[in-house]
Coordinates of C-alpha atoms and ligand atoms in Angstrom, one line a residue:
M13 CA 13.9 -16.3 36.9
D14 CA 13.3 -12.9 38.4
S15 CA 14.5 -12.6 41.9
F16 CA 15.9 -10.6 44.6
E17 CA 17.8 -7.8 42.6
W18 CA 19.7 -6.5 45.7
L19 CA 19.0 -2.8 46.7
N20 CA 16.4 -3.2 43.9
G21 CA 14.5 -5.3 45.4
Y22 CA 12.0 -7.3 43.5
K23 CA 11.8 -4.6 41.3
V24 CA 14.0 -5.4 38.6
G25 CA 13.7 -8.8 36.9
F26 CA 16.7 -10.5 35.2
G27 CA 14.7 -13.8 34.6
L28 CA 13.9 -15.8 31.7
H29 CA 11.0 -16.6 33.6
H30 CA 8.6 -14.4 35.5
V31 CA 7.7 -15.0 38.9
D32 CA 4.5 -14.2 40.8
F33 CA 5.5 -13.0 43.9
N34 CA 1.9 -11.8 45.2
N35 CA 0.9 -15.4 44.8
P36 CA 2.1 -17.7 48.1
N37 CA 3.1 -20.4 45.1
R38 CA 5.4 -18.3 43.6
P39 CA 4.1 -19.8 40.4
R40 CA 7.2 -19.2 37.5
T41 CA 6.2 -18.5 33.6
P42 CA 8.4 -18.6 31.1
K43 CA 8.6 -15.5 29.0
Y44 CA 9.4 -15.2 25.3
S45 CA 13.0 -14.8 25.9
A46 CA 13.0 -18.2 27.5
H47 CA 11.4 -19.7 24.1
Y48 CA 13.9 -17.8 22.2
Y49 CA 16.8 -19.3 24.4
Y50 CA 15.4 -22.7 24.2
Q51 CA 15.5 -22.2 20.4
V52 CA 19.4 -21.2 20.4
M53 CA 20.1 -23.7 22.3
K54 CA 18.3 -26.2 20.2
D55 CA 20.0 -25.0 17.2
N56 CA 23.2 -24.7 18.7
G57 CA 23.5 -21.2 17.5
F58 CA 22.1 -19.1 14.8
P59 CA 21.4 -20.9 11.3
L60 CA 19.7 -18.9 8.7
T61 CA 16.2 -19.1 9.0
E62 CA 13.7 -20.3 6.1
D63 CA 12.5 -15.9 6.0
E64 CA 16.3 -15.0 5.9
K65 CA 17.2 -18.1 3.3
M66 CA 17.5 -16.0 -0.3
I67 CA 16.0 -18.4 -3.0
Y68 CA 17.0 -18.9 -6.6
G69 CA 14.5 -19.1 -9.7
H70 CA 12.7 -17.2 -12.2
F71 CA 9.1 -15.4 -12.0
R72 CA 6.4 -16.8 -15.0
K73 CA 7.3 -15.3 -18.6
E74 CA 5.2 -12.0 -19.3
F75 CA 5.4 -11.2 -15.4
I76 CA 4.8 -7.2 -15.5
W77 CA 7.7 -5.4 -13.9
S78 CA 6.5 -2.3 -13.3
T79 CA 6.9 1.3 -11.1
A80 CA 4.6 3.6 -9.7
T81 CA 3.8 7.2 -9.1
A82 CA 0.6 9.3 -8.2
S83 CA -0.8 12.2 -9.7
Y84 CA -0.9 14.7 -6.9
Q85 CA 2.6 13.4 -5.9
I86 CA 4.6 14.2 -8.6
E87 CA 2.4 16.3 -11.7
G88 CA 2.6 19.7 -10.1
G89 CA 0.6 22.5 -12.4
W90 CA -1.7 22.6 -9.8
R91 CA -3.1 26.1 -11.8
A92 CA -2.5 24.7 -15.2
D93 CA -4.6 24.8 -18.2
G94 CA -8.2 25.2 -16.2
K95 CA -7.5 22.1 -13.8
G96 CA -9.9 22.6 -10.7
L97 CA -9.0 22.8 -7.2
S98 CA -8.4 19.5 -5.3
I99 CA -8.4 18.7 -1.5
W100 CA -5.0 18.8 -1.6
D101 CA -4.4 21.7 -3.7
K102 CA -6.3 23.5 -0.9
F103 CA -4.0 21.9 1.9
A104 CA -0.8 22.4 0.2
H105 CA -1.5 26.0 -1.1
T106 CA -2.8 27.8 1.8
P107 CA -1.0 30.3 3.9
L108 CA 0.8 27.6 5.1
K109 CA 2.5 26.9 2.2
V110 CA 4.3 23.8 3.6
F111 CA 4.9 22.3 0.5
N112 CA 5.5 25.5 -1.8
D113 CA 8.5 26.0 -3.7
D114 CA 9.7 29.4 -5.2
N115 CA 6.9 29.1 -8.2
G116 CA 4.1 28.6 -5.9
D117 CA 3.8 25.2 -7.4
I118 CA 4.5 21.8 -6.2
A119 CA 5.9 18.3 -7.1
C120 CA 8.2 17.2 -9.9
D121 CA 6.5 19.0 -12.6
S122 CA 5.7 15.6 -14.5
Y123 CA 2.7 17.8 -16.2
N124 CA 5.4 19.0 -18.4
K125 CA 7.9 16.5 -18.3
I126 CA 6.7 13.4 -20.5
D127 CA 9.5 13.1 -22.3
E128 CA 11.9 12.7 -18.9
D129 CA 9.3 10.5 -17.0
V130 CA 9.7 8.0 -20.1
A131 CA 13.3 8.2 -20.6
I132 CA 13.8 7.2 -17.1
L133 CA 11.4 4.4 -17.1
K134 CA 13.1 2.9 -20.3
Q135 CA 16.4 3.0 -18.1
L136 CA 15.1 1.2 -15.3
K137 CA 13.8 -1.6 -18.3
V138 CA 10.3 -1.8 -16.7
T139 CA 7.5 -3.5 -18.9
H140 CA 4.5 -1.5 -17.2
Y141 CA 4.0 2.1 -15.6
R142 CA 1.4 2.6 -13.0
F143 CA 0.0 6.1 -12.8
F144 CA -3.0 8.1 -11.7
I145 CA -5.4 10.5 -13.1
S146 CA -6.2 13.2 -11.1
W147 CA -10.2 13.5 -11.5
S148 CA -9.8 17.6 -10.9
R149 CA -7.4 17.8 -13.5
V150 CA -10.3 16.1 -16.2
L151 CA -13.0 17.2 -14.6
P152 CA -12.8 20.5 -12.6
D153 CA -15.6 20.6 -10.5
G154 CA -15.9 16.6 -10.3
T155 CA -19.2 16.3 -12.8
T156 CA -19.0 15.8 -16.5
S157 CA -20.7 19.2 -16.4
H158 CA -17.2 20.5 -17.9
I159 CA -14.5 18.6 -19.4
N160 CA -11.0 19.9 -19.0
E161 CA -9.6 19.1 -22.6
A162 CA -6.3 20.4 -21.9
G163 CA -5.9 17.7 -18.9
L164 CA -7.4 15.3 -20.7
S165 CA -4.8 15.6 -23.3
Y166 CA -1.9 15.2 -20.8
Y167 CA -2.5 11.8 -19.8
D168 CA -3.6 11.1 -23.8
R169 CA -0.1 12.1 -24.5
L170 CA 1.8 9.9 -21.7
V171 CA -0.2 6.7 -22.5
K172 CA 0.9 7.3 -26.5
A173 CA 4.5 8.2 -25.4
L174 CA 4.7 4.9 -23.2
L175 CA 3.0 2.7 -25.8
A176 CA 5.8 4.2 -28.2
A177 CA 8.7 3.3 -25.5
N178 CA 6.7 -0.4 -25.5
I179 CA 5.7 0.2 -21.7
Q180 CA 1.9 -0.5 -21.0
P181 CA 0.2 1.7 -18.8
H182 CA -1.5 0.5 -15.5
I183 CA -3.9 3.4 -14.6
T184 CA -5.6 3.9 -11.3
L185 CA -8.5 6.2 -11.4
Y186 CA -8.6 7.5 -7.9
H187 CA -5.5 8.4 -5.6
W188 CA -6.8 10.7 -3.1
D189 CA -6.8 13.9 -4.6
L190 CA -10.6 14.4 -4.6
P191 CA -11.7 17.6 -6.2
Q192 CA -12.9 20.0 -3.9
A193 CA -16.3 20.9 -4.9
L194 CA -17.3 17.0 -4.3
Q195 CA -15.3 17.5 -0.5
D196 CA -17.7 20.5 -0.5
I197 CA -21.1 18.6 -0.5
G198 CA -19.7 15.5 1.5
G199 CA -16.8 14.0 -0.3
W200 CA -16.7 10.1 0.3
E201 CA -19.2 10.7 3.3
N202 CA -21.7 11.3 0.6
D203 CA -23.1 8.4 -1.3
D204 CA -23.7 10.4 -3.9
I205 CA -19.9 10.1 -4.8
V206 CA -20.8 6.4 -6.2
G207 CA -22.7 8.0 -9.4
K208 CA -19.9 11.1 -10.0
F209 CA -17.2 8.6 -9.7
R210 CA -18.9 6.4 -12.4
D211 CA -19.2 9.4 -14.3
Y212 CA -15.7 10.1 -14.5
A213 CA -14.6 6.8 -14.7
D214 CA -16.9 6.4 -18.0
L215 CA -15.4 9.3 -19.5
I216 CA -11.9 8.2 -18.8
F217 CA -12.6 4.6 -20.3
S218 CA -14.3 6.3 -23.5
R219 CA -11.4 8.6 -24.1
L220 CA -8.1 6.5 -22.9
G221 CA -9.6 2.9 -23.0
H222 CA -8.7 1.8 -26.2
N223 CA -5.0 2.3 -25.8
V224 CA -5.0 0.8 -21.9
K225 CA -5.2 -3.0 -21.0
H226 CA -4.6 -2.5 -17.4
W227 CA -7.1 -0.5 -14.7
I228 CA -7.4 0.1 -11.2
T229 CA -10.8 1.9 -9.6
I230 CA -9.4 3.1 -6.3
N231 CA -6.0 3.2 -4.6
E232 CA -5.8 1.9 -0.6
P233 CA -9.6 2.4 0.3
Y234 CA -8.3 1.6 3.5
N235 CA -6.4 5.1 3.6
I236 CA -9.1 7.0 2.3
A237 CA -11.3 5.5 4.7
M238 CA -9.5 6.1 7.8
V239 CA -7.8 9.5 6.9
G240 CA -9.7 12.5 6.5
H241 CA -7.9 14.1 3.8
G242 CA -11.0 17.0 4.0
Y243 CA -10.9 17.6 7.2
G244 CA -9.5 21.0 8.5
V245 CA -6.8 22.8 7.1
A246 CA -4.2 21.9 9.9
A247 CA -3.0 18.4 8.9
P248 CA -4.9 16.7 6.1
G249 CA -3.3 13.6 5.8
I250 CA -2.8 13.2 9.1
N251 CA -6.2 13.8 10.2
F252 CA -8.1 10.6 11.3
R253 CA -11.7 10.9 10.5
P254 CA -13.8 10.5 13.9
G255 CA -15.6 7.7 15.5
T256 CA -17.9 5.6 12.8
L257 CA -17.3 8.0 9.8
P258 CA -14.6 5.3 8.3
Y259 CA -17.2 2.6 7.9
I260 CA -19.7 5.2 5.9
V261 CA -16.6 5.9 3.7
G262 CA -15.4 2.5 3.4
H263 CA -19.2 1.3 2.2
N264 CA -19.3 4.0 -0.4
L265 CA -15.8 3.5 -1.6
I266 CA -16.7 -0.4 -2.1
K267 CA -20.1 0.2 -3.9
A268 CA -18.2 3.3 -6.1
H269 CA -15.3 0.3 -7.0
A270 CA -18.2 -2.1 -7.9
E271 CA -20.1 0.4 -10.2
V272 CA -17.0 1.0 -12.3
W273 CA -16.2 -2.7 -12.5
H274 CA -19.6 -3.3 -13.6
L275 CA -19.5 -0.4 -16.3
Y276 CA -16.6 -1.4 -17.5
N277 CA -17.2 -4.7 -18.0
D278 CA -20.5 -4.2 -19.5
K279 CA -19.7 -1.3 -21.6
Y280 CA -16.0 -1.5 -22.5
R281 CA -14.6 -4.7 -21.8
A282 CA -15.7 -6.7 -25.2
V283 CA -14.1 -4.2 -27.2
Q284 CA -11.1 -2.4 -25.4
K285 CA -10.0 -5.8 -23.6
G286 CA -8.4 -4.8 -20.5
I287 CA -8.6 -5.8 -17.1
I288 CA -9.8 -3.8 -14.3
S289 CA -9.4 -4.7 -10.3
I290 CA -9.1 -2.5 -7.0
T291 CA -5.6 -1.9 -5.1
I292 CA -6.0 -2.8 -1.4
N293 CA -3.2 -2.2 0.7
S294 CA -2.3 -4.2 4.1
D295 CA 0.3 -4.6 6.7
W296 CA 0.7 -7.9 7.8
S297 CA 0.6 -8.6 11.8
E298 CA 2.4 -11.4 13.9
P299 CA 1.3 -11.5 17.3
R300 CA 3.6 -9.7 19.9
N301 CA 4.2 -12.4 21.5
P302 CA 3.8 -15.8 19.2
Y303 CA 3.6 -17.8 22.3
K304 CA 0.1 -16.3 23.7
Q305 CA -3.1 -16.9 22.1
E306 CA -4.8 -13.3 23.3
D307 CA -1.9 -12.0 21.0
I308 CA -2.2 -14.5 17.9
D309 CA -6.1 -13.6 18.0
A310 CA -5.5 -10.1 18.0
A311 CA -3.3 -10.3 15.3
R312 CA -5.8 -12.0 13.1
R313 CA -8.4 -9.2 13.8
V314 CA -5.8 -6.9 13.0
V315 CA -5.5 -8.3 9.7
Q316 CA -9.4 -8.7 9.0
F317 CA -9.9 -5.1 9.9
Y318 CA -7.3 -4.1 7.7
I319 CA -7.0 -6.2 4.1
G320 CA -10.2 -7.7 5.0
W321 CA -12.3 -4.6 5.3
F322 CA -12.2 -4.4 1.6
A323 CA -11.2 -7.5 0.1
H324 CA -13.9 -9.8 2.0
P325 CA -17.1 -7.8 0.0
I326 CA -15.5 -8.0 -3.5
Y327 CA -13.7 -11.5 -3.1
N328 CA -15.9 -13.5 -0.7
G329 CA -19.0 -11.6 -0.8
D330 CA -20.0 -9.1 2.4
Y331 CA -17.9 -8.0 5.2
S332 CA -16.6 -10.8 7.3
D333 CA -18.1 -12.4 10.3
V334 CA -15.0 -11.4 12.4
M335 CA -16.0 -7.4 11.3
K336 CA -19.7 -8.1 11.6
T337 CA -19.8 -9.9 15.1
I338 CA -17.6 -7.7 16.7
I339 CA -18.9 -4.3 15.4
R340 CA -22.7 -5.5 15.8
E341 CA -21.8 -6.7 19.3
R342 CA -20.0 -3.6 20.4
S343 CA -22.6 -1.2 19.5
L344 CA -25.7 -3.1 20.6
A345 CA -23.2 -2.8 24.4
A346 CA -23.3 0.9 23.7
G347 CA -27.0 1.3 23.3
L348 CA -27.2 1.6 19.7
T349 CA -30.0 -0.2 18.0
K350 CA -27.8 -1.3 15.1
S351 CA -24.4 -1.8 13.9
R352 CA -22.0 1.2 13.4
L353 CA -20.7 -1.2 10.3
P354 CA -23.5 -0.5 7.6
E355 CA -25.0 -3.3 6.1
F356 CA -25.2 -4.4 2.3
T357 CA -28.5 -5.4 1.2
P358 CA -28.4 -9.0 0.0
D359 CA -28.6 -7.5 -3.9
E360 CA -25.5 -5.0 -3.2
I361 CA -23.4 -8.2 -1.7
K362 CA -24.4 -9.6 -5.0
R363 CA -23.2 -7.1 -7.2
I364 CA -20.1 -6.4 -5.2
K365 CA -18.8 -10.0 -4.8
G366 CA -16.8 -10.9 -7.7
T367 CA -15.9 -7.3 -9.1
Y368 CA -12.3 -8.1 -9.7
D369 CA -10.2 -9.3 -12.5
Y370 CA -7.1 -9.8 -10.3
F371 CA -5.8 -8.4 -6.5
G372 CA -4.4 -5.5 -6.7
F373 CA -2.2 -5.3 -3.9
N374 CA 0.4 -2.8 -1.9
H375 CA 2.3 -3.7 0.9
Y376 CA 5.0 -2.2 3.0
T377 CA 5.4 -3.4 6.5
T378 CA 4.3 -5.9 9.1
V379 CA 3.7 -4.9 12.8
L380 CA 3.1 -6.9 15.6
A381 CA -0.3 -7.2 17.7
F382 CA -1.8 -7.5 21.2
P383 CA -5.2 -7.1 22.5
V384 CA -6.4 -3.9 24.0
N385 CA -10.0 -3.3 25.7
F386 CA -10.9 0.2 24.9
G387 CA -14.5 -0.1 26.7
D388 CA -17.2 1.2 24.5
L389 CA -15.4 3.6 22.7
S390 CA -16.4 4.0 19.1
H391 CA -13.7 4.3 16.9
Y392 CA -11.6 1.8 14.4
D393 CA -9.0 0.9 17.2
A394 CA -11.7 0.1 19.9
D395 CA -13.4 -2.1 17.7
R396 CA -10.8 -4.3 16.4
Q397 CA -9.7 -4.3 20.2
A398 CA -6.0 -4.4 19.3
R399 CA -3.0 -2.0 19.1
T400 CA 0.2 -2.6 17.2
V401 CA 4.0 -2.0 18.1
V402 CA 7.6 -3.0 15.9
D403 CA 10.1 -4.9 17.0
R404 CA 13.0 -2.9 17.5
T405 CA 15.5 -4.8 16.1
W406 CA 14.0 -4.1 12.9
L407 CA 15.7 -1.9 10.1
D408 CA 14.5 1.4 10.0
S409 CA 13.6 3.4 6.8
G410 CA 12.8 7.2 6.1
S411 CA 8.9 6.8 7.4
G412 CA 8.2 6.2 10.9
W413 CA 5.7 3.5 9.9
L414 CA 8.1 1.5 7.9
K415 CA 10.1 -0.9 9.1
I416 CA 12.2 -3.3 7.0
T417 CA 10.2 -6.6 7.3
P418 CA 10.5 -8.9 4.2
F419 CA 9.5 -11.8 5.6
G420 CA 5.7 -10.7 6.2
F421 CA 5.5 -10.3 2.7
R422 CA 5.5 -13.6 1.9
R423 CA 2.9 -14.5 4.5
I424 CA 0.5 -12.1 3.9
L425 CA 0.6 -13.0 -0.1
N426 CA -0.3 -16.4 1.0
F427 CA -3.1 -15.4 3.2
I428 CA -4.5 -14.0 0.1
K429 CA -4.0 -16.9 -1.4
E430 CA -5.9 -18.8 1.0
E431 CA -8.7 -16.4 2.1
Y432 CA -9.4 -15.0 -1.0
G433 CA -9.7 -18.0 -3.2
N434 CA -6.4 -18.0 -5.0
P435 CA -6.5 -14.9 -7.0
P436 CA -4.3 -13.9 -9.5
I437 CA -2.4 -11.0 -7.9
I438 CA -0.5 -8.2 -9.2
I439 CA 1.4 -6.2 -6.5
T440 CA 0.9 -2.5 -7.2
E441 CA 2.9 -1.1 -4.5
N442 CA 5.9 -2.0 -2.5
G443 CA 9.2 0.1 -1.7
V444 CA 11.1 1.9 0.8
S445 CA 12.0 5.5 1.9
E446 CA 15.1 7.6 3.4
R447 CA 15.3 10.6 4.6
G448 CA 18.0 13.2 5.8
P449 CA 21.3 14.2 3.2
I450 CA 20.7 13.4 -0.4
D451 CA 23.0 10.0 -1.0
L452 CA 22.6 8.5 -4.4
N453 CA 24.4 5.2 -3.2
D454 CA 21.1 4.0 -1.8
N455 CA 22.2 0.6 -0.5
H456 CA 19.4 0.5 2.2
R457 CA 16.9 0.4 -1.2
T458 CA 19.1 -2.0 -2.6
Y459 CA 18.5 -4.2 0.2
H460 CA 15.1 -3.5 0.5
Y461 CA 14.4 -5.1 -3.1
E462 CA 16.4 -7.8 -3.3
K463 CA 14.6 -9.0 -0.2
Y464 CA 11.0 -8.1 -0.5
I465 CA 10.8 -9.4 -4.4
N466 CA 13.1 -12.8 -3.3
Q467 CA 10.1 -13.1 -0.8
V468 CA 7.6 -13.1 -3.7
L469 CA 9.7 -15.6 -5.8
K470 CA 9.3 -17.7 -2.6
A471 CA 5.7 -17.2 -2.7
Y472 CA 5.4 -18.0 -6.2
L473 CA 7.9 -20.8 -6.9
Q474 CA 7.4 -22.4 -3.2
D475 CA 3.8 -21.7 -2.2
N476 CA 2.1 -21.6 -5.6
V477 CA 0.8 -18.0 -5.2
D478 CA -0.4 -17.0 -8.7
I479 CA 1.8 -13.7 -8.6
R480 CA 1.4 -11.8 -11.9
G481 CA 3.5 -8.8 -11.0
Y482 CA 5.6 -6.3 -9.5
T483 CA 5.3 -2.9 -9.3
A484 CA 8.3 -0.8 -7.1
W485 CA 7.0 2.4 -5.4
S486 CA 8.3 4.9 -6.6
L487 CA 9.9 6.0 -9.6
M488 CA 11.2 9.0 -8.2
D489 CA 11.3 11.1 -5.0
N490 CA 7.8 13.0 -4.9
L491 CA 5.3 14.7 -2.6
E492 CA 5.1 12.0 0.2
W493 CA 1.6 13.6 1.1
A494 CA 1.5 15.5 4.9
T495 CA 5.4 15.2 5.1
G496 CA 6.0 16.9 2.3
F497 CA 9.3 16.1 0.3
S498 CA 11.3 15.0 3.2
E499 CA 10.6 10.8 3.0
R500 CA 12.0 9.7 -0.4
F501 CA 10.6 6.5 -1.9
G502 CA 12.3 7.2 -5.4
L503 CA 14.8 5.3 -7.3
F504 CA 15.6 8.0 -9.1
Y505 CA 16.8 11.4 -7.1
V506 CA 14.6 15.1 -8.0
N507 CA 16.6 18.0 -7.5
H508 CA 14.1 20.6 -6.7
S509 CA 16.7 23.2 -6.4
D510 CA 16.9 23.4 -9.9
P511 CA 14.0 24.7 -11.6
N512 CA 14.4 22.0 -14.3
V513 CA 13.8 19.3 -11.5
P514 CA 16.1 16.9 -13.4
R515 CA 16.0 13.2 -12.1
V516 CA 19.2 11.6 -10.8
K517 CA 19.4 7.9 -10.9
K518 CA 20.3 6.3 -7.4
A519 CA 22.3 3.0 -7.0
S520 CA 18.8 1.2 -6.5
V521 CA 17.9 1.3 -10.3
S522 CA 20.8 -0.7 -11.7
T523 CA 19.7 -3.3 -8.7
Y524 CA 15.9 -3.1 -9.8
S525 CA 16.8 -3.4 -13.7
T526 CA 18.7 -6.1 -13.3
I527 CA 16.2 -8.1 -11.5
I528 CA 13.6 -6.7 -14.1
S529 CA 16.3 -8.4 -17.1
C530 CA 16.8 -11.7 -15.5
N531 CA 13.2 -11.9 -14.2
G532 CA 14.0 -13.0 -10.9
F533 CA 17.1 -14.2 -9.4
P534 CA 19.3 -16.4 -10.9
D535 CA 21.3 -19.2 -9.8
P536 CA 25.2 -18.5 -9.8
A537 CA 25.9 -22.1 -9.8
S538 CA 24.5 -22.2 -13.3
G539 CA 25.9 -19.0 -14.9
P540 CA 27.7 -17.0 -16.0
H541 CA 24.4 -15.0 -17.1
D542 CA 24.1 -12.1 -19.2
C543 CA 21.1 -10.4 -17.5
L544 CA 23.5 -10.1 -14.8
K545 CA 26.6 -8.3 -16.3
P546 CA 25.9 -4.4 -16.0
E547 CA 25.2 -2.6 -19.1
P548 CA 27.5 0.3 -20.1
E549 CA 27.0 3.5 -18.9
G550 CA 25.7 5.8 -21.3
K551 CA 23.9 3.1 -23.6
L552 CA 21.2 3.2 -20.9
I553 CA 18.8 5.8 -22.2
Ligands
BGC610 C1 0.6 5.2 -1.3 C2 1.3 6.3 -1.8 C3 2.7 6.9 -0.9 C4 3.2 5.6 -0.5 C5 4.2 5.6 0.9 C6 1.3 4.0 -0.3 O1 0.2 4.2 0.6 O2 -0.1 4.5 -2.3 O3 0.9 7.5 -2.4 O4 3.6 7.2 -1.1 O5 2.3 4.5 0.5 O6 3.6 6.3 1.7

């Protein structure tokens, strides 16, 4: 227990138990370490936990094996062929010139490199490729008043090149790069955007839809709502929207998604026969101290305010009671007459509920939650009444927010199954970054993919979660938004010092393509397995 520490008196506590020296009874309370040490003694050491054990087995037949990129992060060509300005062009090409290369352009020049990109996709052996359409490349001012045929033709050629290589396109309509002209009239804060997004989607379905079977309306509404990409030049991408604005943006995003789902459902589905959903991202959250009820409650709130904010209205109907109750109570207590969380009308609740064909899910990491009382402040953290930290023992990546925590993946997949009616799930992003000197021998990425995908296999085989596909983020190193090219998520390295920006494979390419060829993790005891044999170099492309 904490005790008298010589010259340091009672200031330094070595105890497994805390002692309250202000209380005459000197009560002892076990710390987390006491529980931990108890377990070590009980196990008489450190047996592999369920979380750590790898399992063998296969994913379902017809599993979607994919990788992803996003238009703004790879395309470049921001002044090409009549493209309109997006909020990210405006930021990245300001006098700060944060990300400009010598040509005054950025990214991986995918706009001019369809053949190269398809070649590396073939090398990976993916069955699908998830990419995004740049709204302002197709509709320069965001509206259908002017269609940029040259921009549209790029996507049409990309889709055809993929199909010729036997790779199915999985297209997302919106990934953060809003046409600047729409930002100028309020962007996602102005509900006019719902109709504009619908018109844009209508054009894309009508022009590309006959060749596309998988669609996503919006990527990661959480990030769009929280992060004000249109706020100021200093740091869009890391500027949080103030106060209550995230809820207003979130509301418009949910409505915009629902309208586009209905549009596809009513007008295109019968002929084009595709499926369409939204991609929701979320961390998993564990209590900081699993023995403290208040931390367990905080972890629940964090998840409900994260994945639940968008998933609840779409999969279950309306915002969750947790969000509605807490935000209403805190709003009234602050003297407002109604909740800061906008309300859906009963008709809207009905129209939004069920607007999905699968659950598109992006996941990277886990956090530890604990309660914090922010008084009557009116921002998101204050409403969810929690803060999060990470465990210092978790493996790092190239991104401060991303710790390698495979165990959380299986848990949040189970959460989706339990909470949202066991929907079919397509994992639409998962991956890890590195920073610093280039090292093509990216062992940590190999480790990441093996461990995370194995957790997905556990969720599928052992927990009966209905998992239909997995998408590795990212095909190649690309523009990691406000952090530029310094955080690299790619399976392929992109050499920006060469004007041809060649793509060079990293070691993890063979790990991922082997998992794809094996459709999982075959048991070595029942081997040898052909899928585990490396392909001879040179045969790959
Ligand atoms: C986004 C990607 C981003 C990745 C890594 C996801 O949230 O969809 O655009 O590059 O995370 O930060």
